[in-house]
Coordinates of C-alpha atoms in Angstrom, one line a residue:
M827 CA -15.5 -24.1 -17.7
S828 CA -17.2 -22.4 -14.8
G829 CA -15.5 -22.3 -11.6
D830 CA -18.2 -20.6 -9.6
E831 CA -19.1 -23.5 -7.3
D832 CA -17.5 -21.9 -4.3
S833 CA -20.1 -19.5 -2.5
T834 CA -17.4 -17.3 -0.9
P835 CA -17.3 -14.0 -3.0
T836 CA -13.4 -13.5 -2.4
I837 CA -12.7 -17.2 -3.2
K838 CA -14.9 -16.8 -6.3
S839 CA -13.2 -13.7 -7.7
A840 CA -9.7 -15.4 -6.9
L841 CA -10.9 -18.4 -8.9
R842 CA -12.1 -16.4 -11.8
V843 CA -8.8 -14.7 -12.1
L844 CA -7.0 -18.1 -12.2
L845 CA -9.5 -19.5 -14.7
L846 CA -9.0 -16.4 -17.0
I847 CA -5.3 -16.8 -16.7
E848 CA -5.3 -20.5 -17.7
L849 CA -7.9 -19.9 -20.5
L850 CA -5.6 -17.1 -22.0
T851 CA -2.6 -19.3 -21.6
E852 CA -4.5 -21.9 -23.8
H853 CA -5.3 -19.0 -26.3
P854 CA -1.9 -17.0 -26.7
D855 CA -3.5 -15.2 -29.7
G856 CA -6.1 -13.8 -27.6
M857 CA -9.9 -14.0 -27.0
T858 CA -12.7 -11.6 -27.4
F859 CA -15.0 -10.3 -24.6
P860 CA -17.8 -12.8 -25.7
E861 CA -15.6 -15.6 -26.2
I862 CA -14.0 -15.2 -22.5
R863 CA -17.6 -14.8 -21.1
A864 CA -18.9 -17.8 -22.8
A865 CA -15.8 -20.0 -21.7
L866 CA -16.0 -18.8 -18.1
E867 CA -19.7 -18.4 -17.8
V868 CA -19.4 -15.2 -15.5
P869 CA -21.9 -12.3 -15.5
K870 CA -21.1 -9.6 -17.9
S871 CA -20.5 -6.9 -15.2
S872 CA -18.3 -9.1 -13.3
L873 CA -16.1 -9.8 -16.3
H874 CA -16.0 -6.2 -17.3
G875 CA -14.5 -5.2 -13.8
L876 CA -12.2 -8.3 -13.9
L877 CA -10.8 -7.3 -17.3
K878 CA -10.3 -3.8 -16.5
V879 CA -8.5 -4.4 -13.2
M880 CA -6.1 -7.0 -14.7
S881 CA -5.4 -4.7 -17.8
G882 CA -4.7 -1.8 -15.6
R883 CA -2.2 -4.0 -13.6
G884 CA -0.4 -5.2 -16.8
H885 CA -1.7 -8.6 -16.5
L886 CA -3.7 -8.4 -19.8
V887 CA -3.3 -6.4 -22.9
F888 CA -6.3 -5.4 -25.1
D889 CA -5.7 -5.2 -29.0
P890 CA -8.3 -2.7 -30.1
G891 CA -7.8 -3.7 -33.8
R892 CA -8.8 -7.3 -33.2
K893 CA -10.7 -6.6 -30.0
V894 CA -9.0 -9.5 -28.1
Y895 CA -7.4 -9.7 -24.7
R896 CA -4.0 -11.5 -24.3
L897 CA -1.7 -12.1 -21.3
G898 CA 0.3 -9.1 -20.5
V899 CA 4.0 -8.6 -19.8
R900 CA 3.5 -9.5 -16.1
Y901 CA 3.3 -13.1 -17.1
W902 CA 6.4 -12.9 -19.3
E903 CA 8.2 -11.5 -16.2
A904 CA 6.9 -14.4 -14.1
G905 CA 8.0 -16.8 -16.5
Q906 CA 11.4 -15.2 -16.6
A907 CA 11.7 -15.5 -12.7
Y908 CA 10.5 -19.1 -12.8
R909 CA 13.2 -19.9 -15.3
A910 CA 15.8 -18.1 -13.4
G911 CA 14.9 -20.1 -10.3
T912 CA 14.8 -23.5 -12.1
D913 CA 18.2 -22.7 -13.8
L914 CA 19.8 -21.7 -10.4
A915 CA 18.5 -25.0 -9.0
T916 CA 19.9 -27.0 -11.8
V917 CA 23.4 -25.2 -12.0
S918 CA 23.8 -25.5 -8.2
L919 CA 23.5 -29.2 -7.9
P920 CA 27.1 -30.2 -8.5
Y921 CA 28.3 -27.8 -5.8
L922 CA 25.6 -28.9 -3.5
E923 CA 26.7 -32.4 -3.9
A924 CA 30.3 -31.5 -3.4
A925 CA 29.5 -30.0 -0.1
R926 CA 27.3 -33.0 0.8
D927 CA 30.1 -35.4 -0.1
A928 CA 32.7 -33.4 1.9
L929 CA 30.7 -33.0 5.0
G930 CA 28.5 -36.0 4.8
E931 CA 25.3 -33.9 5.8
T932 CA 22.3 -32.6 4.0
V933 CA 23.0 -29.3 2.1
Q934 CA 20.4 -26.9 0.7
L935 CA 19.8 -23.8 -1.4
S936 CA 17.0 -21.2 -0.9
V937 CA 15.9 -17.9 -2.2
L938 CA 14.0 -15.0 -0.3
D939 CA 10.2 -14.5 -0.9
G940 CA 9.0 -11.6 1.4
L941 CA 10.0 -12.9 4.8
E942 CA 10.3 -16.4 4.0
N943 CA 13.0 -18.5 2.4
V944 CA 12.1 -21.0 -0.1
Y945 CA 14.0 -24.2 -0.7
I946 CA 14.8 -24.5 -4.4
A947 CA 17.4 -27.3 -4.3
K948 CA 18.6 -30.1 -1.8
V949 CA 20.8 -32.9 -1.6
D950 CA 20.4 -35.4 1.3
S951 CA 23.0 -37.1 3.2
D952 CA 23.2 -40.9 3.8
Q953 CA 23.0 -40.4 7.7
V954 CA 20.2 -42.1 9.5
L955 CA 19.6 -38.8 11.6
Q956 CA 19.0 -36.2 9.2
L957 CA 17.0 -33.0 8.4
V958 CA 13.6 -33.5 6.9
S959 CA 12.7 -30.9 4.4
R960 CA 11.5 -30.8 0.8
I961 CA 12.0 -28.5 -2.3
G962 CA 9.3 -25.9 -2.4
S963 CA 8.7 -25.6 1.4
R964 CA 8.9 -22.2 3.1
L965 CA 10.4 -21.3 6.4
P966 CA 10.2 -18.0 8.3
A967 CA 13.6 -16.2 7.3
H968 CA 14.1 -14.9 10.8
A969 CA 14.4 -18.2 12.3
T970 CA 16.7 -20.0 9.9
G971 CA 20.6 -19.6 8.8
L972 CA 19.4 -19.4 5.2
G973 CA 16.8 -16.8 5.9
K974 CA 19.2 -14.5 8.0
V975 CA 21.9 -14.6 5.1
L976 CA 19.2 -13.5 2.6
L977 CA 17.7 -11.0 4.8
A978 CA 21.1 -9.4 5.5
S979 CA 21.7 -9.1 1.9
L980 CA 18.8 -6.7 1.4
D981 CA 19.6 -2.8 1.3
P982 CA 18.7 -1.4 4.8
E983 CA 15.7 0.6 3.4
E984 CA 14.2 -2.6 1.8
L985 CA 15.0 -4.6 5.0
D986 CA 13.1 -1.9 7.0
H987 CA 10.2 -2.0 4.7
R988 CA 9.7 -5.7 5.0
L989 CA 10.0 -5.8 8.9
K990 CA 7.9 -2.8 9.5
G991 CA 4.9 -4.1 11.5
A992 CA 6.1 -7.7 11.0
E993 CA 5.2 -10.1 13.9
L994 CA 8.1 -12.5 14.2
K995 CA 7.0 -15.8 15.5
R996 CA 9.0 -17.7 18.3
F997 CA 9.4 -21.2 17.6
T998 CA 12.1 -22.3 20.4
A999 CA 13.7 -20.6 23.3
T1000 CA 16.6 -19.4 20.9
T1001 CA 14.4 -17.9 18.2
V1002 CA 15.2 -14.2 17.6
A1003 CA 11.7 -12.8 17.7
D1004 CA 12.3 -9.1 18.2
V1005 CA 12.8 -6.8 15.2
P1006 CA 15.6 -4.6 16.7
E1007 CA 17.4 -7.6 17.9
L1008 CA 17.2 -9.3 14.5
T1009 CA 18.3 -6.1 12.8
R1010 CA 21.4 -6.2 15.1
V1011 CA 22.0 -9.9 14.2
L1012 CA 21.7 -9.3 10.5
R1013 CA 24.3 -6.5 10.7
E1014 CA 26.6 -9.2 12.2
V1015 CA 25.8 -11.5 9.5
R1016 CA 26.4 -9.0 6.9
A1017 CA 29.8 -8.3 8.5
S1018 CA 30.9 -11.9 8.9
G1019 CA 29.5 -13.3 5.6
Y1020 CA 27.7 -16.3 7.2
A1021 CA 24.8 -17.0 9.4
I1022 CA 24.0 -19.7 11.9
D1023 CA 20.7 -21.3 13.2
D1024 CA 21.4 -23.0 16.5
G1025 CA 17.9 -24.6 17.1
E1026 CA 16.1 -21.4 16.4
Y1027 CA 13.5 -23.1 14.2
T1028 CA 13.8 -26.6 15.2
E1029 CA 15.4 -27.7 18.5
G1030 CA 18.4 -30.0 18.1
V1031 CA 19.2 -28.9 14.5
F1032 CA 22.3 -26.8 13.9
C1033 CA 22.8 -25.0 10.4
V1034 CA 25.5 -22.7 8.9
A1035 CA 24.5 -20.8 5.7
V1036 CA 26.5 -18.6 3.3
P1037 CA 25.5 -16.3 0.4
V1038 CA 25.7 -17.1 -3.3
Y1039 CA 26.3 -14.1 -5.5
G1040 CA 24.9 -13.5 -9.0
R1041 CA 26.7 -11.9 -11.9
D1042 CA 25.9 -8.3 -10.8
G1043 CA 27.3 -9.0 -7.3
T1044 CA 23.9 -9.3 -5.4
V1045 CA 22.9 -12.2 -3.4
V1046 CA 20.7 -14.4 -5.4
A1047 CA 20.5 -17.4 -2.8
A1048 CA 21.9 -18.9 0.3
M1049 CA 23.5 -22.3 0.7
S1050 CA 23.3 -24.3 3.9
C1051 CA 24.3 -27.3 5.7
A1052 CA 22.0 -28.6 8.5
V1053 CA 23.2 -31.1 11.2
P1054 CA 21.7 -32.6 14.3
S1055 CA 23.2 -30.7 17.2
I1056 CA 24.4 -34.0 18.7
R1057 CA 26.9 -34.3 15.9
V1058 CA 28.3 -30.7 16.1
G1059 CA 31.5 -29.7 17.7
A1060 CA 33.9 -26.7 17.1
E1061 CA 35.7 -28.6 14.5
T1062 CA 32.6 -29.6 12.7
R1063 CA 31.3 -26.0 12.7
S1064 CA 34.7 -24.8 11.2
R1065 CA 34.7 -27.5 8.5
M1066 CA 31.0 -26.7 7.6
L1067 CA 31.8 -23.1 7.1
D1068 CA 35.0 -23.6 5.2
T1069 CA 33.4 -26.2 2.8
L1070 CA 30.2 -24.2 2.2
T1071 CA 32.2 -21.0 1.6
E1072 CA 34.3 -22.8 -1.0
Q1073 CA 31.4 -24.3 -2.8
S1074 CA 29.2 -21.0 -2.7
R1075 CA 32.3 -19.3 -4.3
F1076 CA 32.4 -21.8 -7.0
L1077 CA 28.7 -21.8 -7.6
S1078 CA 28.8 -17.8 -7.7
A1079 CA 31.5 -18.1 -10.3
A1080 CA 29.4 -20.3 -12.4
L1081 CA 26.8 -17.8 -12.2
G1082 CA 29.1 -15.2 -13.6
Y1083 CA 30.3 -13.6 -10.3
R1084 CA 33.8 -12.1 -10.0
E1085 CA 35.0 -11.3 -6.7
D1086 CA 36.9 -8.3 -7.7
R1087 CA 33.7 -6.6 -9.1
T1088 CA 32.5 -5.8 -5.4
A1089 CA 33.8 -5.2 -2.0
R1090 CA 31.1 -7.3 -0.5
P1091 CA 32.5 -10.1 2.0

């Protein structure tokens, strides 16, 4: 089961971590040091260091009675996060479809990961000219309507922490690529309850995005509609916002959110 073919030390170490996780996933009752070493075919000193670091970070648990290593609580947490994401995507589909049917345009759902928004659900329109994207893809949050809604939902301290030292890439002439300016825009998004992306990531694409709330009143995702700019007028913008707001409220309610629990917009 050796994975040491790659000669780059950093890549080799990362590969060993992944192989160890895969190995212990296949042996949930745990494995001893000699068993792990034999399966992974790694030097004794390297394995000692790897097990020590991963145990210290909560990724592994050592049972002194049986002298075996098992996956730690971090992987339970990862599994819970993964399940929550897939559950959210499944629950959201009827509401995304309702918005798509009302607008005749592509509708998407994203969550925030660092300074990127990640598509977890999407329903396509029947339009010949439509946005091309896929579930699982990532976009820079500062340059998208979805991302701005999600960034605006962060506590100010957390937002400052994430943006500290960040280099915001400019994709088009309208991209907000300056941290102070982005902070100002996010305040406006927080106050209005929605965000737009007018060709900030892709020229010729207009997007409206709104927040989706979870049971505890925090923003758990953002819903958006993306339209080629040539199909957008004042009436279209208003209809997009009204439809998304309605369906995001329905989805939030399905997730257990009650508007009277919080003063958030």
